[in-house]
C-alpha atoms as a PDB file:
ATOM      1  CA  MET A   1       0.192  -0.172   0.235  1.00  0.00           C
ATOM      2  CA  GLN A   2       1.246   3.513   0.012  1.00  0.00           C
ATOM      3  CA  ALA A   3       1.845   6.061   1.648  1.00  0.00           C
ATOM      4  CA  GLN A   4      -0.994   8.339   2.002  1.00  0.00           C
ATOM      5  CA  TYR A   5      -0.452  12.175   2.007  1.00  0.00           C
ATOM      6  CA  ASN A   6      -1.520  15.660   3.284  1.00  0.00           C
ATOM      7  CA  VAL A   7      -2.232  18.055   0.180  1.00  0.00           C
ATOM      8  CA  GLN A   8      -3.735  21.508   0.161  1.00  0.00           C
ATOM      9  CA  LEU A   9      -5.124  22.068  -3.213  1.00  0.00           C
ATOM     10  CA  SER A  10      -7.092  25.244  -3.994  1.00  0.00           C
ATOM     11  CA  ASP A  11     -10.316  25.638  -5.233  1.00  0.00           C
ATOM     12  CA  SER A  12      -9.337  25.752  -8.559  1.00  0.00           C
ATOM     13  CA  GLN A  13      -6.669  22.814  -8.367  1.00  0.00           C
ATOM     14  CA  LYS A  14      -9.889  20.612  -6.666  1.00  0.00           C
ATOM     15  CA  ALA A  15     -12.217  21.772  -9.759  1.00  0.00           C
ATOM     16  CA  GLN A  16      -9.750  20.285 -12.192  1.00  0.00           C
ATOM     17  CA  VAL A  17      -9.260  17.152 -10.499  1.00  0.00           C
ATOM     18  CA  ALA A  18     -13.129  16.327  -9.663  1.00  0.00           C
ATOM     19  CA  ARG A  19     -13.263  17.539 -13.908  1.00  0.00           C
ATOM     20  CA  LEU A  20     -10.252  14.483 -15.015  1.00  0.00           C
ATOM     21  CA  VAL A  21     -12.143  12.113 -12.559  1.00  0.00           C
ATOM     22  CA  LEU A  22     -15.689  12.854 -14.124  1.00  0.00           C
ATOM     23  CA  GLU A  23     -13.954  12.686 -17.872  1.00  0.00           C
ATOM     24  CA  ALA A  24     -12.323   9.579 -16.597  1.00  0.00           C
ATOM     25  CA  ASN A  25     -15.768   8.007 -15.817  1.00  0.00           C
ATOM     26  CA  ALA A  26     -17.119   8.960 -19.115  1.00  0.00           C
ATOM     27  CA  ALA A  27     -14.158   7.611 -20.444  1.00  0.00           C
ATOM     28  CA  TYR A  28     -14.708   3.759 -18.431  1.00  0.00           C
ATOM     29  CA  GLY A  29     -17.863   3.668 -19.713  1.00  0.00           C
ATOM     30  CA  GLU A  30     -17.028   4.178 -23.045  1.00  0.00           C
ATOM     31  CA  SER A  31     -14.470   1.376 -22.297  1.00  0.00           C
ATOM     32  CA  ASN A  32     -17.205  -0.731 -21.625  1.00  0.00           C
ATOM     33  CA  ASN A  33     -19.619  -0.070 -24.064  1.00  0.00           C
ATOM     34  CA  ALA A  34     -20.695  -3.130 -25.924  1.00  0.00           C
ATOM     35  CA  GLN A  35     -21.663  -1.335 -29.107  1.00  0.00           C
ATOM     36  CA  ARG A  36     -17.878   0.334 -29.347  1.00  0.00           C
ATOM     37  CA  ARG A  37     -15.540  -1.771 -31.215  1.00  0.00           C
ATOM     38  CA  TYR A  38     -12.987  -2.974 -29.563  1.00  0.00           C
ATOM     39  CA  LEU A  39      -9.908  -0.668 -30.609  1.00  0.00           C
ATOM     40  CA  GLU A  40     -11.955   2.378 -29.497  1.00  0.00           C
ATOM     41  CA  ARG A  41     -12.733   0.489 -25.685  1.00  0.00           C
ATOM     42  CA  VAL A  42      -9.212  -0.354 -25.887  1.00  0.00           C
ATOM     43  CA  GLN A  43      -8.410   3.600 -26.571  1.00  0.00           C
ATOM     44  CA  ALA A  44     -11.465   4.710 -24.366  1.00  0.00           C
ATOM     45  CA  ARG A  45      -9.070   2.569 -21.238  1.00  0.00           C
ATOM     46  CA  HIS A  46      -6.200   4.189 -22.034  1.00  0.00           C
ATOM     47  CA  GLY A  47      -7.757   7.710 -22.028  1.00  0.00           C
ATOM     48  CA  CYS A  48      -9.621   6.734 -18.738  1.00  0.00           C
ATOM     49  CA  ARG A  49      -5.508   5.566 -16.991  1.00  0.00           C
ATOM     50  CA  GLN A  50      -4.393   8.938 -18.486  1.00  0.00           C
ATOM     51  CA  LEU A  51      -7.049  11.295 -16.792  1.00  0.00           C
ATOM     52  CA  LEU A  52      -6.593   9.387 -13.495  1.00  0.00           C
ATOM     53  CA  GLU A  53      -2.580   9.576 -13.344  1.00  0.00           C
ATOM     54  CA  GLN A  54      -3.596  13.514 -14.518  1.00  0.00           C
ATOM     55  CA  ALA A  55      -5.873  13.526 -11.163  1.00  0.00           C
ATOM     56  CA  LEU A  56      -3.735  11.168  -8.700  1.00  0.00           C
ATOM     57  CA  ALA A  57      -0.324  13.795  -9.583  1.00  0.00           C
ATOM     58  CA  LEU A  58      -2.891  16.920  -7.753  1.00  0.00           C
ATOM     59  CA  GLU A  59      -4.334  14.736  -5.332  1.00  0.00           C
ATOM     60  CA  PRO A  60      -2.642  11.210  -4.852  1.00  0.00           C
ATOM     61  CA  ASP A  61      -4.958  10.458  -2.237  1.00  0.00           C
ATOM     62  CA  HIS A  62      -8.365  10.792  -3.664  1.00  0.00           C
ATOM     63  CA  ALA A  63     -10.343   7.668  -3.222  1.00  0.00           C
ATOM     64  CA  ALA A  64     -13.067   7.899  -6.386  1.00  0.00           C
ATOM     65  CA  ALA A  65      -9.763   8.181  -8.405  1.00  0.00           C
ATOM     66  CA  ILE A  66      -7.930   5.123  -7.085  1.00  0.00           C
ATOM     67  CA  GLY A  67     -10.732   2.852  -7.586  1.00  0.00           C
ATOM     68  CA  LEU A  68     -11.512   3.474 -10.873  1.00  0.00           C
ATOM     69  CA  LEU A  69      -7.911   2.878 -11.437  1.00  0.00           C
ATOM     70  CA  GLY A  70      -8.526  -0.242 -10.108  1.00  0.00           C
ATOM     71  CA  ARG A  71     -11.369  -1.049 -11.965  1.00  0.00           C
ATOM     72  CA  VAL A  72      -9.739  -0.680 -15.015  1.00  0.00           C
ATOM     73  CA  ALA A  73      -6.653  -2.683 -13.828  1.00  0.00           C
ATOM     74  CA  MET A  74      -9.525  -5.470 -13.355  1.00  0.00           C
ATOM     75  CA  ASP A  75     -11.137  -4.936 -16.243  1.00  0.00           C
ATOM     76  CA  GLU A  76      -7.409  -5.356 -17.972  1.00  0.00           C
ATOM     77  CA  GLY A  77      -6.911  -8.678 -15.497  1.00  0.00           C
ATOM     78  CA  ASP A  78      -4.223  -7.000 -13.159  1.00  0.00           C
ATOM     79  CA  LEU A  79      -6.379  -8.289 -10.485  1.00  0.00           C
ATOM     80  CA  ASP A  80      -3.697  -8.412  -7.813  1.00  0.00           C
ATOM     81  CA  GLN A  81      -2.953  -4.584  -9.000  1.00  0.00           C
ATOM     82  CA  ALA A  82      -6.899  -4.052  -9.046  1.00  0.00           C
ATOM     83  CA  ALA A  83      -6.759  -5.939  -4.929  1.00  0.00           C
ATOM     84  CA  GLU A  84      -3.570  -3.332  -3.686  1.00  0.00           C
ATOM     85  CA  LEU A  85      -5.671  -0.146  -5.471  1.00  0.00           C
ATOM     86  CA  PHE A  86      -9.049  -1.391  -4.035  1.00  0.00           C
ATOM     87  CA  GLU A  87      -7.824  -1.411  -0.665  1.00  0.00           C
ATOM     88  CA  GLN A  88      -5.839   1.630  -1.092  1.00  0.00           C
ATOM     89  CA  ALA A  89      -8.853   3.631  -2.236  1.00  0.00           C
ATOM     90  CA  TRP A  90     -10.045   2.187   0.922  1.00  0.00           C
ATOM     91  CA  HIS A  91      -8.150   3.369   2.996  1.00  0.00           C
ATOM     92  CA  CYS A  92      -7.994   6.908   1.801  1.00  0.00           C
ATOM     93  CA  SER A  93     -11.626   7.505   1.989  1.00  0.00           C
ATOM     94  CA  ARG A  94     -11.599   6.252   5.403  1.00  0.00           C
ATOM     95  CA  SER A  95      -9.333  10.176   6.123  1.00  0.00           C
ATOM     96  CA  SER A  96     -12.337  11.754   3.974  1.00  0.00           C
ATOM     97  CA  PRO A  97     -16.351  11.268   5.343  1.00  0.00           C
ATOM     98  CA  SER A  98     -17.563  12.400   2.439  1.00  0.00           C
ATOM     99  CA  SER A  99     -16.264   9.801   0.356  1.00  0.00           C
ATOM    100  CA  THR A 100     -16.940   6.823   1.990  1.00  0.00           C
ATOM    101  CA  ALA A 101     -20.446   7.245   1.809  1.00  0.00           C
ATOM    102  CA  THR A 102     -19.565   5.108  -1.849  1.00  0.00           C
ATOM    103  CA  TRP A 103     -17.609   2.486  -0.515  1.00  0.00           C
ATOM    104  CA  ALA A 104     -20.386  -0.541   0.034  1.00  0.00           C
ATOM    105  CA  THR A 105     -18.468  -2.175   2.664  1.00  0.00           C
ATOM    106  CA  GLY A 106     -17.993  -0.761   6.762  1.00  0.00           C
ATOM    107  CA  PRO A 107     -14.997   0.388   8.362  1.00  0.00           C
END
């Protein structure tokens, strides 16, 4: 598990992270859209990963971004990496009450 960072972001940086995560979610949805060609789905997954990496460069402990990165890893068949990312996301969300509600499991 990676160390947690306490990064103080400005409001504009927080907004940028939120936009990146929203765009990553949209790209992730496209990567699983059965109506898209395989190449389009792979490109969407790659774009999703890039957006998440940008968001995490600004806010390394962003639970939703880490969790979505875990879903990407799972889709790519890297189950060990996915499990590590899900655990990391869970720990990050526990330090942020607003994001804890997004997890279905208890403490």
